[in-house]
Amino acid sequence: MGVRRDSAVGEQGSDGGRESAKAAKGSPSRQPGKRAAAGKDAPAKTAAPSGRGSASGKRTASPARKTASAGKKAAPAKKAAASAKRAAPAKKSAASGKKAAPAAESSTPAKKVAPIKKAPPPRKQLVAPKKATAAVKAAPAETVVEPAGDESRTALVRRARRINRELAEVYPYAHPELDFENPFQLVVATVLSAQTTDLRVNQTTPALFAKYPTPEDLAAANPEEVEEILRPTGFFRAKTKSVIGLSKALTEDFGGEVPGRLEDLVKLPGVGRKTAFVVLGNAFGRPGITVDTHFQRLVRRWRWTGETDPDKIEAAVGALFPKSDWTDLSHHVIWHGRRICHARKPACGACPIAALCPAYGEGETDPEKAEKLLKYEKGGLPGQRLNPPQAYLDAGGRPAPPLGAG
């Protein structure tokens, strides 16, 4: 019995491990309850049969157990190392994400802010006169065009022509604001308009033309009687001399007819290039630029030219526009100067071209206050002509009262 108990290892060697196999096979059937009860510990006990046979088994099992335990210990270490390696990029990416996040956050506002700073005003400047106030409200300083000295020639031409187009929409009924029925009446009225308003001239000429309807009649007039009629226009003595002198020249040199050429018109007493272009453009339909006080003031404010001499202003501005636009351009600029862009108090807050004007802000910018500065039809007041064209009346214009009507 003792030999049998101690020769388990020899039996395993002699019969090829049959006993151990039988024992292994038989053990589950013999002890099912124990196996079920020890379900949790089963993985730990499965290694036990290999070490029960002998001491040699125990010796061989111990290194295996050591290596297994070492393997088990190494496995978590390797797994930990692998997980650490895997986690490291994640941490780096997370860290980089954290670092990149402020940049992304800082770049996001920059993208939002940049368009706001550079955004042009809503297209409020391209509005009809009634909406001019809204246009000016949204016209920030960023949209104001730089002075001509910082603009290219092409940019200046484009801006000047755009201003003219805008004014053509604001004043589609613009016309000469002197009452006349023929070239003779127009040339006389234009000479009388120096240093006074067209309204005053229009209130004065009806009596003059009623008494002297032709150049021959005025050439033979008594100067004192003419002076008395022209007194309301100011500088009446000099003006009397001019109108009588030009009437004599027309009678003697041109057969009582007003010539249609510039070189002939400027030879008449009291007639300069400005008067000549008024007559040519409005009585003969020949293009010309009228450089009066309003025209000079506005083209300098708009930086179209820095010239102060009327002839040089005419040449500089004329080079910005096609010749066919000259006459209407003169009307648009003069009308704007009389109604909105005044000499002393420009109504900047009611100006429809405020965003195109380098001088925006020289006048009143508050829309409500600027609206009170508007004149003639823009301010709901009578115009300058006693007998204006029908287009002006259709647009809401009111004829001026005659002299002495209050």
Tab-separated table of C-alpha atoms in Angstrom:
chain	number	residue	atom	x	y	z
A	1	MET	CA	0.000	0.000	0.000
A	2	GLY	CA	2.839	2.263	0.793
A	3	VAL	CA	4.489	1.425	-2.501
A	4	ARG	CA	1.367	2.047	-4.321
A	5	ARG	CA	0.829	5.391	-2.696
A	6	ASP	CA	4.391	6.498	-3.389
A	7	SER	CA	4.651	5.156	-6.961
A	8	ALA	CA	2.122	7.430	-8.511
A	9	VAL	CA	4.815	9.085	-10.509
A	10	GLY	CA	6.160	5.706	-11.720
A	11	GLU	CA	2.748	4.629	-12.800
A	12	GLN	CA	2.336	7.784	-14.697
A	13	GLY	CA	5.558	7.073	-16.465
A	14	SER	CA	4.798	3.387	-17.142
A	15	ASP	CA	1.283	3.531	-18.402
A	16	GLY	CA	1.609	6.823	-20.268
A	17	GLY	CA	-0.351	8.749	-17.660
A	18	ARG	CA	-3.485	6.623	-17.819
A	19	GLU	CA	-4.115	6.860	-14.130
A	20	SER	CA	-3.811	10.559	-14.122
A	21	ALA	CA	-6.022	10.794	-17.171
A	22	LYS	CA	-8.599	8.560	-15.505
A	23	ALA	CA	-8.340	10.568	-12.374
A	24	ALA	CA	-8.756	13.718	-14.356
A	25	LYS	CA	-11.695	12.318	-16.237
A	26	GLY	CA	-13.278	10.816	-13.244
A	27	SER	CA	-12.965	13.729	-10.951
A	28	PRO	CA	-15.723	15.856	-12.448
A	29	SER	CA	-18.196	12.984	-12.469
A	30	ARG	CA	-17.336	11.979	-8.934
A	31	GLN	CA	-17.573	15.494	-7.489
A	32	PRO	CA	-20.033	17.564	-9.530
A	33	GLY	CA	-21.304	19.383	-6.522
A	34	LYS	CA	-17.900	20.519	-5.484
A	35	ARG	CA	-17.122	21.810	-8.978
A	36	ALA	CA	-20.344	23.728	-9.158
A	37	ALA	CA	-19.793	25.077	-5.730
A	38	ALA	CA	-16.270	26.060	-6.556
A	39	GLY	CA	-17.198	27.749	-9.831
A	40	LYS	CA	-15.501	30.939	-8.912
A	41	ASP	CA	-12.284	29.232	-7.918
A	42	ALA	CA	-12.205	26.834	-10.886
A	43	PRO	CA	-9.528	28.666	-12.817
A	44	ALA	CA	-7.216	28.570	-9.817
A	45	LYS	CA	-7.786	24.805	-9.107
A	46	THR	CA	-7.327	23.591	-12.666
A	47	ALA	CA	-3.618	23.933	-12.297
A	48	ALA	CA	-3.591	21.773	-9.115
A	49	PRO	CA	-3.791	18.274	-10.709
A	50	SER	CA	-0.579	18.857	-12.565
A	51	GLY	CA	1.252	19.323	-9.282
A	52	ARG	CA	-0.264	16.527	-7.139
A	53	GLY	CA	1.720	13.518	-8.460
A	54	SER	CA	5.160	13.970	-6.937
A	55	ALA	CA	7.766	16.277	-5.773
A	56	SER	CA	9.213	16.396	-9.229
A	57	GLY	CA	5.865	17.525	-10.421
A	58	LYS	CA	5.937	20.165	-7.834
A	59	ARG	CA	9.436	21.123	-8.956
A	60	THR	CA	8.440	21.316	-12.575
A	61	ALA	CA	5.277	23.139	-11.689
A	62	SER	CA	6.931	25.791	-9.640
A	63	PRO	CA	8.904	27.313	-12.495
A	64	ALA	CA	5.833	27.137	-14.641
A	65	ARG	CA	3.873	28.805	-11.941
A	66	LYS	CA	6.611	31.362	-11.564
A	67	THR	CA	6.689	32.023	-15.270
A	68	ALA	CA	2.915	32.041	-15.372
A	69	SER	CA	2.755	34.449	-12.503
A	70	ALA	CA	5.528	36.452	-14.093
A	71	GLY	CA	3.624	36.329	-17.320
A	72	LYS	CA	0.529	37.382	-15.561
A	73	LYS	CA	2.436	40.193	-13.920
A	74	ALA	CA	4.111	41.094	-17.197
A	75	ALA	CA	0.860	41.001	-19.081
A	76	PRO	CA	-0.702	43.821	-17.087
A	77	ALA	CA	2.555	45.693	-17.333
A	78	LYS	CA	2.593	45.292	-21.094
A	79	LYS	CA	-1.056	46.149	-21.262
A	80	ALA	CA	-0.435	49.156	-19.073
A	81	ALA	CA	2.491	50.164	-21.244
A	82	ALA	CA	0.420	49.676	-24.394
A	83	SER	CA	-2.457	51.554	-22.885
A	84	ALA	CA	-0.068	54.246	-21.766
A	85	LYS	CA	1.282	54.503	-25.298
A	86	ARG	CA	-2.216	54.620	-26.652
A	87	ALA	CA	-3.274	57.146	-24.065
A	88	ALA	CA	-0.219	59.303	-24.622
A	89	PRO	CA	-1.264	60.443	-28.128
A	90	ALA	CA	-4.764	60.890	-26.819
A	91	LYS	CA	-3.435	63.018	-24.000
A	92	LYS	CA	-1.223	64.882	-26.435
A	93	SER	CA	-4.107	65.399	-28.806
A	94	ALA	CA	-6.272	66.416	-25.882
A	95	ALA	CA	-3.561	68.762	-24.729
A	96	SER	CA	-3.074	70.048	-28.234
A	97	GLY	CA	-6.815	70.354	-28.513
A	98	LYS	CA	-6.838	72.359	-25.334
A	99	LYS	CA	-3.998	74.502	-26.630
A	100	ALA	CA	-5.632	74.844	-30.038
A	101	ALA	CA	-8.977	75.665	-28.523
A	102	PRO	CA	-8.035	79.198	-27.430
A	103	ALA	CA	-6.560	79.875	-30.853
A	104	ALA	CA	-9.741	78.640	-32.466
A	105	GLU	CA	-11.760	80.646	-30.021
A	106	SER	CA	-9.641	83.736	-30.585
A	107	SER	CA	-9.773	83.276	-34.345
A	108	THR	CA	-13.536	82.900	-34.340
A	109	PRO	CA	-14.217	86.398	-32.961
A	110	ALA	CA	-11.622	87.805	-35.339
A	111	LYS	CA	-13.525	86.341	-38.254
A	112	LYS	CA	-16.736	87.778	-36.904
A	113	VAL	CA	-15.264	91.174	-36.136
A	114	ALA	CA	-13.309	91.653	-39.366
A	115	PRO	CA	-16.370	91.840	-41.671
A	116	ILE	CA	-18.068	94.240	-39.264
A	117	LYS	CA	-15.144	96.663	-39.335
A	118	LYS	CA	-14.799	96.502	-43.100
A	119	ALA	CA	-18.465	96.213	-43.941
A	120	PRO	CA	-19.741	99.116	-46.004
A	121	PRO	CA	-22.840	100.848	-44.868
A	122	PRO	CA	-26.174	99.347	-46.081
A	123	ARG	CA	-27.026	100.884	-49.403
A	124	LYS	CA	-28.565	103.737	-47.780
A	125	GLN	CA	-26.680	106.288	-49.782
A	126	LEU	CA	-28.407	105.156	-52.961
A	127	VAL	CA	-31.839	106.343	-51.956
A	128	ALA	CA	-34.382	108.795	-53.159
A	129	PRO	CA	-34.492	112.229	-51.541
A	130	LYS	CA	-37.253	111.217	-49.127
A	131	LYS	CA	-35.028	108.444	-47.772
A	132	ALA	CA	-31.913	110.571	-47.677
A	133	THR	CA	-32.057	110.818	-43.890
A	134	ALA	CA	-31.881	107.041	-43.482
A	135	ALA	CA	-28.927	106.943	-45.857
A	136	VAL	CA	-26.956	109.386	-43.779
A	137	LYS	CA	-27.712	107.613	-40.487
A	138	ALA	CA	-25.936	104.497	-41.702
A	139	ALA	CA	-23.004	106.273	-43.325
A	140	PRO	CA	-20.031	105.628	-41.034
A	141	ALA	CA	-16.722	107.346	-41.361
A	142	GLU	CA	-15.179	104.167	-42.834
A	143	THR	CA	-17.270	104.495	-45.970
A	144	VAL	CA	-16.271	108.066	-46.695
A	145	VAL	CA	-14.133	108.290	-49.810
A	146	GLU	CA	-10.588	109.502	-49.272
A	147	PRO	CA	-9.524	112.907	-50.604
A	148	ALA	CA	-8.560	113.177	-54.244
A	149	GLY	CA	-4.873	113.357	-53.335
A	150	ASP	CA	-5.024	109.721	-52.169
A	151	GLU	CA	-7.186	108.477	-55.032
A	152	SER	CA	-6.144	107.243	-58.411
A	153	ARG	CA	-7.382	108.986	-61.506
A	154	THR	CA	-9.672	106.067	-62.293
A	155	ALA	CA	-11.162	106.079	-58.793
A	156	LEU	CA	-11.782	109.830	-58.997
A	157	VAL	CA	-13.568	109.526	-62.345
A	158	ARG	CA	-15.745	106.698	-61.054
A	159	ARG	CA	-16.669	108.535	-57.871
A	160	ALA	CA	-17.435	111.790	-59.703
A	161	ARG	CA	-19.672	110.054	-62.212
A	162	ARG	CA	-21.429	108.129	-59.488
A	163	ILE	CA	-22.203	111.372	-57.660
A	164	ASN	CA	-23.661	112.789	-60.868
A	165	ARG	CA	-25.840	109.695	-61.348
A	166	GLU	CA	-27.094	109.908	-57.786
A	167	LEU	CA	-27.932	113.597	-58.149
A	168	ALA	CA	-29.753	112.857	-61.408
A	169	GLU	CA	-32.052	110.559	-59.431
A	170	VAL	CA	-32.545	113.147	-56.706
A	171	TYR	CA	-33.192	116.018	-59.156
A	172	PRO	CA	-34.657	114.464	-62.311
A	173	TYR	CA	-36.473	117.757	-62.958
A	174	ALA	CA	-33.347	119.967	-62.709
A	175	HIS	CA	-33.432	122.882	-65.149
A	176	PRO	CA	-32.103	126.436	-65.480
A	177	GLU	CA	-33.718	128.439	-62.700
A	178	LEU	CA	-34.012	131.627	-64.698
A	179	ASP	CA	-37.301	132.440	-66.409
A	180	PHE	CA	-36.817	132.988	-70.145
A	181	GLU	CA	-38.669	132.535	-73.404
A	182	ASN	CA	-35.855	133.067	-75.906
A	183	PRO	CA	-32.036	133.319	-76.043
A	184	PHE	CA	-32.116	137.106	-75.648
A	185	GLN	CA	-34.070	136.928	-72.388
A	186	LEU	CA	-31.763	134.184	-71.120
A	187	VAL	CA	-28.542	136.085	-71.814
A	188	VAL	CA	-29.892	139.239	-70.136
A	189	ALA	CA	-31.213	137.304	-67.124
A	190	THR	CA	-27.884	135.501	-66.741
A	191	VAL	CA	-25.963	138.794	-66.706
A	192	LEU	CA	-28.365	140.150	-64.069
A	193	SER	CA	-27.940	137.044	-61.859
A	194	ALA	CA	-24.429	138.050	-60.797
A	195	GLN	CA	-24.211	138.728	-57.046
A	196	THR	CA	-27.898	137.942	-56.483
A	197	THR	CA	-30.337	135.045	-56.555
A	198	ASP	CA	-32.167	133.694	-59.563
A	199	LEU	CA	-35.367	134.296	-57.623
A	200	ARG	CA	-34.675	138.024	-57.427
A	201	VAL	CA	-33.841	138.134	-61.141
A	202	ASN	CA	-37.024	136.248	-62.032
A	203	GLN	CA	-39.043	138.721	-60.022
A	204	THR	CA	-37.366	141.649	-61.825
A	205	THR	CA	-37.173	140.633	-65.486
A	206	PRO	CA	-40.941	140.526	-66.206
A	207	ALA	CA	-41.130	144.318	-65.952
A	208	LEU	CA	-37.905	144.748	-67.955
A	209	PHE	CA	-38.953	142.489	-70.863
A	210	ALA	CA	-42.468	143.889	-70.877
A	211	LYS	CA	-41.019	147.344	-71.582
A	212	TYR	CA	-38.006	146.238	-73.723
A	213	PRO	CA	-38.870	142.965	-75.458
A	214	THR	CA	-36.094	143.014	-78.111
A	215	PRO	CA	-32.362	143.869	-78.253
A	216	GLU	CA	-33.194	146.922	-80.345
A	217	ASP	CA	-35.621	148.191	-77.710
A	218	LEU	CA	-33.201	147.751	-74.847
A	219	ALA	CA	-30.304	149.224	-76.833
A	220	ALA	CA	-32.281	152.451	-77.239
A	221	ALA	CA	-33.563	152.558	-73.643
A	222	ASN	CA	-33.008	155.392	-71.175
A	223	PRO	CA	-30.394	154.123	-68.680
A	224	GLU	CA	-32.085	155.791	-65.726
A	225	GLU	CA	-35.324	153.977	-66.430
A	226	VAL	CA	-33.510	150.685	-66.755
A	227	GLU	CA	-31.647	151.342	-63.500
A	228	GLU	CA	-34.892	151.870	-61.672
A	229	ILE	CA	-36.222	148.529	-62.897
A	230	LEU	CA	-33.022	146.684	-62.051
A	231	ARG	CA	-32.522	148.236	-58.612
A	232	PRO	CA	-33.773	145.121	-56.677
A	233	THR	CA	-31.011	142.979	-58.215
A	234	GLY	CA	-28.144	144.983	-56.690
A	235	PHE	CA	-25.250	146.623	-58.536
A	236	PHE	CA	-27.980	148.005	-60.761
A	237	ARG	CA	-25.854	150.718	-62.412
A	238	ALA	CA	-23.185	148.317	-63.614
A	239	LYS	CA	-25.826	145.832	-64.703
A	240	THR	CA	-27.725	148.525	-66.596
A	241	LYS	CA	-24.569	149.386	-68.479
A	242	SER	CA	-23.966	145.729	-69.332
A	243	VAL	CA	-27.459	144.877	-70.603
A	244	ILE	CA	-27.720	148.031	-72.708
A	245	GLY	CA	-24.193	147.430	-74.061
A	246	LEU	CA	-24.833	143.820	-75.041
A	247	SER	CA	-28.135	144.801	-76.653
A	248	LYS	CA	-26.300	147.351	-78.812
A	249	ALA	CA	-23.673	144.717	-79.752
A	250	LEU	CA	-26.356	142.231	-80.722
A	251	THR	CA	-28.115	144.861	-82.835
A	252	GLU	CA	-25.005	146.153	-84.542
A	253	ASP	CA	-22.872	143.006	-84.891
A	254	PHE	CA	-25.273	140.080	-85.033
A	255	GLY	CA	-28.426	141.489	-86.572
A	256	GLY	CA	-30.360	141.476	-83.294
A	257	GLU	CA	-29.814	137.738	-82.808
A	258	VAL	CA	-27.906	136.002	-80.027
A	259	PRO	CA	-24.963	134.082	-81.537
A	260	GLY	CA	-24.650	130.361	-80.887
A	261	ARG	CA	-20.860	130.205	-80.641
A	262	LEU	CA	-18.735	130.578	-77.538
A	263	GLU	CA	-16.188	132.866	-79.153
A	264	ASP	CA	-18.939	135.282	-80.224
A	265	LEU	CA	-20.835	135.263	-76.942
A	266	VAL	CA	-17.801	136.158	-74.811
A	267	LYS	CA	-17.338	139.326	-76.893
A	268	LEU	CA	-20.601	140.760	-75.593
A	269	PRO	CA	-20.396	143.245	-72.665
A	270	GLY	CA	-20.898	141.496	-69.304
A	271	VAL	CA	-20.769	138.009	-70.841
A	272	GLY	CA	-18.061	135.611	-69.655
A	273	ARG	CA	-17.599	131.896	-70.126
A	274	LYS	CA	-20.088	131.047	-67.380
A	275	THR	CA	-22.862	133.120	-68.963
A	276	ALA	CA	-21.932	131.853	-72.406
A	277	PHE	CA	-22.225	128.207	-71.355
A	278	VAL	CA	-25.584	128.858	-69.697
A	279	VAL	CA	-26.869	130.282	-72.968
A	280	LEU	CA	-25.283	127.607	-75.160
A	281	GLY	CA	-26.465	124.711	-73.023
A	282	ASN	CA	-30.010	125.877	-72.323
A	283	ALA	CA	-30.935	127.991	-75.356
A	284	PHE	CA	-28.996	126.135	-78.082
A	285	GLY	CA	-28.579	122.639	-76.633
A	286	ARG	CA	-24.783	122.765	-76.854
A	287	PRO	CA	-22.956	121.168	-73.913
A	288	GLY	CA	-21.206	123.458	-71.462
A	289	ILE	CA	-20.203	123.590	-67.791
A	290	THR	CA	-21.552	126.473	-65.746
A	291	VAL	CA	-19.010	127.323	-63.050
A	292	ASP	CA	-20.948	129.531	-60.667
A	293	THR	CA	-20.360	129.985	-56.942
A	294	HIS	CA	-22.297	126.822	-56.020
A	295	PHE	CA	-20.463	124.734	-58.579
A	296	GLN	CA	-17.063	125.943	-57.378
A	297	ARG	CA	-17.879	125.234	-53.754
A	298	LEU	CA	-19.165	121.699	-54.283
A	299	VAL	CA	-16.494	120.390	-56.656
A	300	ARG	CA	-13.839	121.443	-54.150
A	301	ARG	CA	-15.733	119.802	-51.275
A	302	TRP	CA	-15.981	116.631	-53.314
A	303	ARG	CA	-12.230	116.814	-54.129
A	304	TRP	CA	-12.868	116.782	-57.846
A	305	THR	CA	-10.303	119.541	-58.154
A	306	GLY	CA	-8.331	121.890	-55.976
A	307	GLU	CA	-8.373	124.729	-58.501
A	308	THR	CA	-9.918	128.083	-57.616
A	309	ASP	CA	-9.881	129.780	-61.026
A	310	PRO	CA	-13.249	129.212	-62.789
A	311	ASP	CA	-11.638	128.446	-66.151
A	312	LYS	CA	-9.312	125.872	-64.596
A	313	ILE	CA	-12.194	124.351	-62.641
A	314	GLU	CA	-14.156	124.044	-65.861
A	315	ALA	CA	-11.270	122.267	-67.581
A	316	ALA	CA	-10.563	119.929	-64.653
A	317	VAL	CA	-14.186	118.887	-64.110
A	318	GLY	CA	-14.907	118.664	-67.827
A	319	ALA	CA	-12.134	116.076	-68.135
A	320	LEU	CA	-13.966	113.780	-65.682
A	321	PHE	CA	-17.166	113.535	-67.729
A	322	PRO	CA	-18.179	112.993	-71.325
A	323	LYS	CA	-19.067	116.226	-73.057
A	324	SER	CA	-22.687	115.175	-73.457
A	325	ASP	CA	-23.113	115.258	-69.647
A	326	TRP	CA	-21.797	118.767	-69.079
A	327	THR	CA	-25.048	120.755	-69.152
A	328	ASP	CA	-27.056	118.396	-66.947
A	329	LEU	CA	-24.081	117.988	-64.625
A	330	SER	CA	-24.090	121.749	-64.078
A	331	HIS	CA	-27.781	121.687	-63.178
A	332	HIS	CA	-27.378	118.768	-60.764
A	333	VAL	CA	-24.453	120.312	-58.908
A	334	ILE	CA	-25.993	123.800	-58.716
A	335	TRP	CA	-29.349	122.465	-57.559
A	336	HIS	CA	-27.688	120.409	-54.839
A	337	GLY	CA	-25.669	123.408	-53.703
A	338	ARG	CA	-28.772	125.560	-53.393
A	339	ARG	CA	-30.960	123.032	-51.641
A	340	ILE	CA	-28.738	120.874	-49.430
A	341	CYS	CA	-25.003	121.567	-49.612
A	342	HIS	CA	-25.100	125.202	-48.521
A	343	ALA	CA	-22.062	127.408	-48.093
A	344	ARG	CA	-22.381	128.100	-44.354
A	345	LYS	CA	-24.455	125.236	-43.021
A	346	PRO	CA	-24.469	122.166	-45.256
A	347	ALA	CA	-27.300	119.785	-44.400
A	348	CYS	CA	-25.021	116.731	-44.215
A	349	GLY	CA	-27.613	114.757	-42.266
A	350	ALA	CA	-30.085	115.046	-45.162
A	351	CYS	CA	-27.619	114.560	-48.002
A	352	PRO	CA	-28.294	111.602	-50.335
A	353	ILE	CA	-24.632	111.379	-51.369
A	354	ALA	CA	-23.108	111.688	-47.890
A	355	ALA	CA	-21.165	108.426	-48.196
A	356	LEU	CA	-19.461	109.680	-51.361
A	357	CYS	CA	-18.484	113.057	-49.939
A	358	PRO	CA	-15.007	113.540	-48.388
A	359	ALA	CA	-16.323	116.669	-46.637
A	360	TYR	CA	-19.128	114.862	-44.813
A	361	GLY	CA	-19.424	116.273	-41.308
A	362	GLU	CA	-18.625	119.891	-42.124
A	363	GLY	CA	-22.301	120.676	-41.671
A	364	GLU	CA	-25.163	119.479	-39.488
A	365	THR	CA	-25.196	115.662	-39.350
A	366	ASP	CA	-28.261	115.190	-37.162
A	367	PRO	CA	-31.045	114.173	-39.578
A	368	GLU	CA	-33.799	116.121	-37.840
A	369	LYS	CA	-31.760	119.296	-37.559
A	370	ALA	CA	-30.408	118.930	-41.096
A	371	GLU	CA	-33.911	118.583	-42.501
A	372	LYS	CA	-34.758	122.043	-41.180
A	373	LEU	CA	-31.921	123.496	-43.300
A	374	LEU	CA	-33.343	122.286	-46.621
A	375	LYS	CA	-34.452	124.948	-49.080
A	376	TYR	CA	-36.931	125.300	-51.924
A	377	GLU	CA	-38.908	122.165	-52.765
A	378	LYS	CA	-36.734	120.003	-50.475
A	379	GLY	CA	-37.862	122.083	-47.544
A	380	GLY	CA	-41.449	122.379	-48.750
A	381	LEU	CA	-40.858	125.964	-49.915
A	382	PRO	CA	-41.451	127.730	-53.261
A	383	GLY	CA	-38.803	127.465	-55.946
A	384	GLN	CA	-36.999	130.282	-57.769
A	385	ARG	CA	-38.960	130.393	-60.999
A	386	LEU	CA	-42.268	132.144	-61.422
A	387	ASN	CA	-42.951	129.956	-64.444
A	388	PRO	CA	-41.161	126.628	-63.845
A	389	PRO	CA	-41.371	123.674	-66.237
A	390	GLN	CA	-44.228	121.246	-65.831
A	391	ALA	CA	-41.853	118.462	-64.755
A	392	TYR	CA	-40.856	120.523	-61.743
A	393	LEU	CA	-44.481	121.102	-60.776
A	394	ASP	CA	-45.234	117.404	-61.240
A	395	ALA	CA	-42.398	116.580	-58.836
A	396	GLY	CA	-43.983	118.709	-56.105
A	397	GLY	CA	-42.226	121.994	-56.812
A	398	ARG	CA	-44.029	125.269	-56.196
A	399	PRO	CA	-43.601	128.398	-58.335
A	400	ALA	CA	-42.021	131.457	-56.744
A	401	PRO	CA	-44.235	134.439	-55.897
A	402	PRO	CA	-43.899	137.605	-58.022
A	403	LEU	CA	-42.042	140.653	-56.742
A	404	GLY	CA	-43.907	142.406	-53.935
A	405	ALA	CA	-46.208	139.454	-53.247
A	406	GLY	CA	-44.579	138.887	-49.865
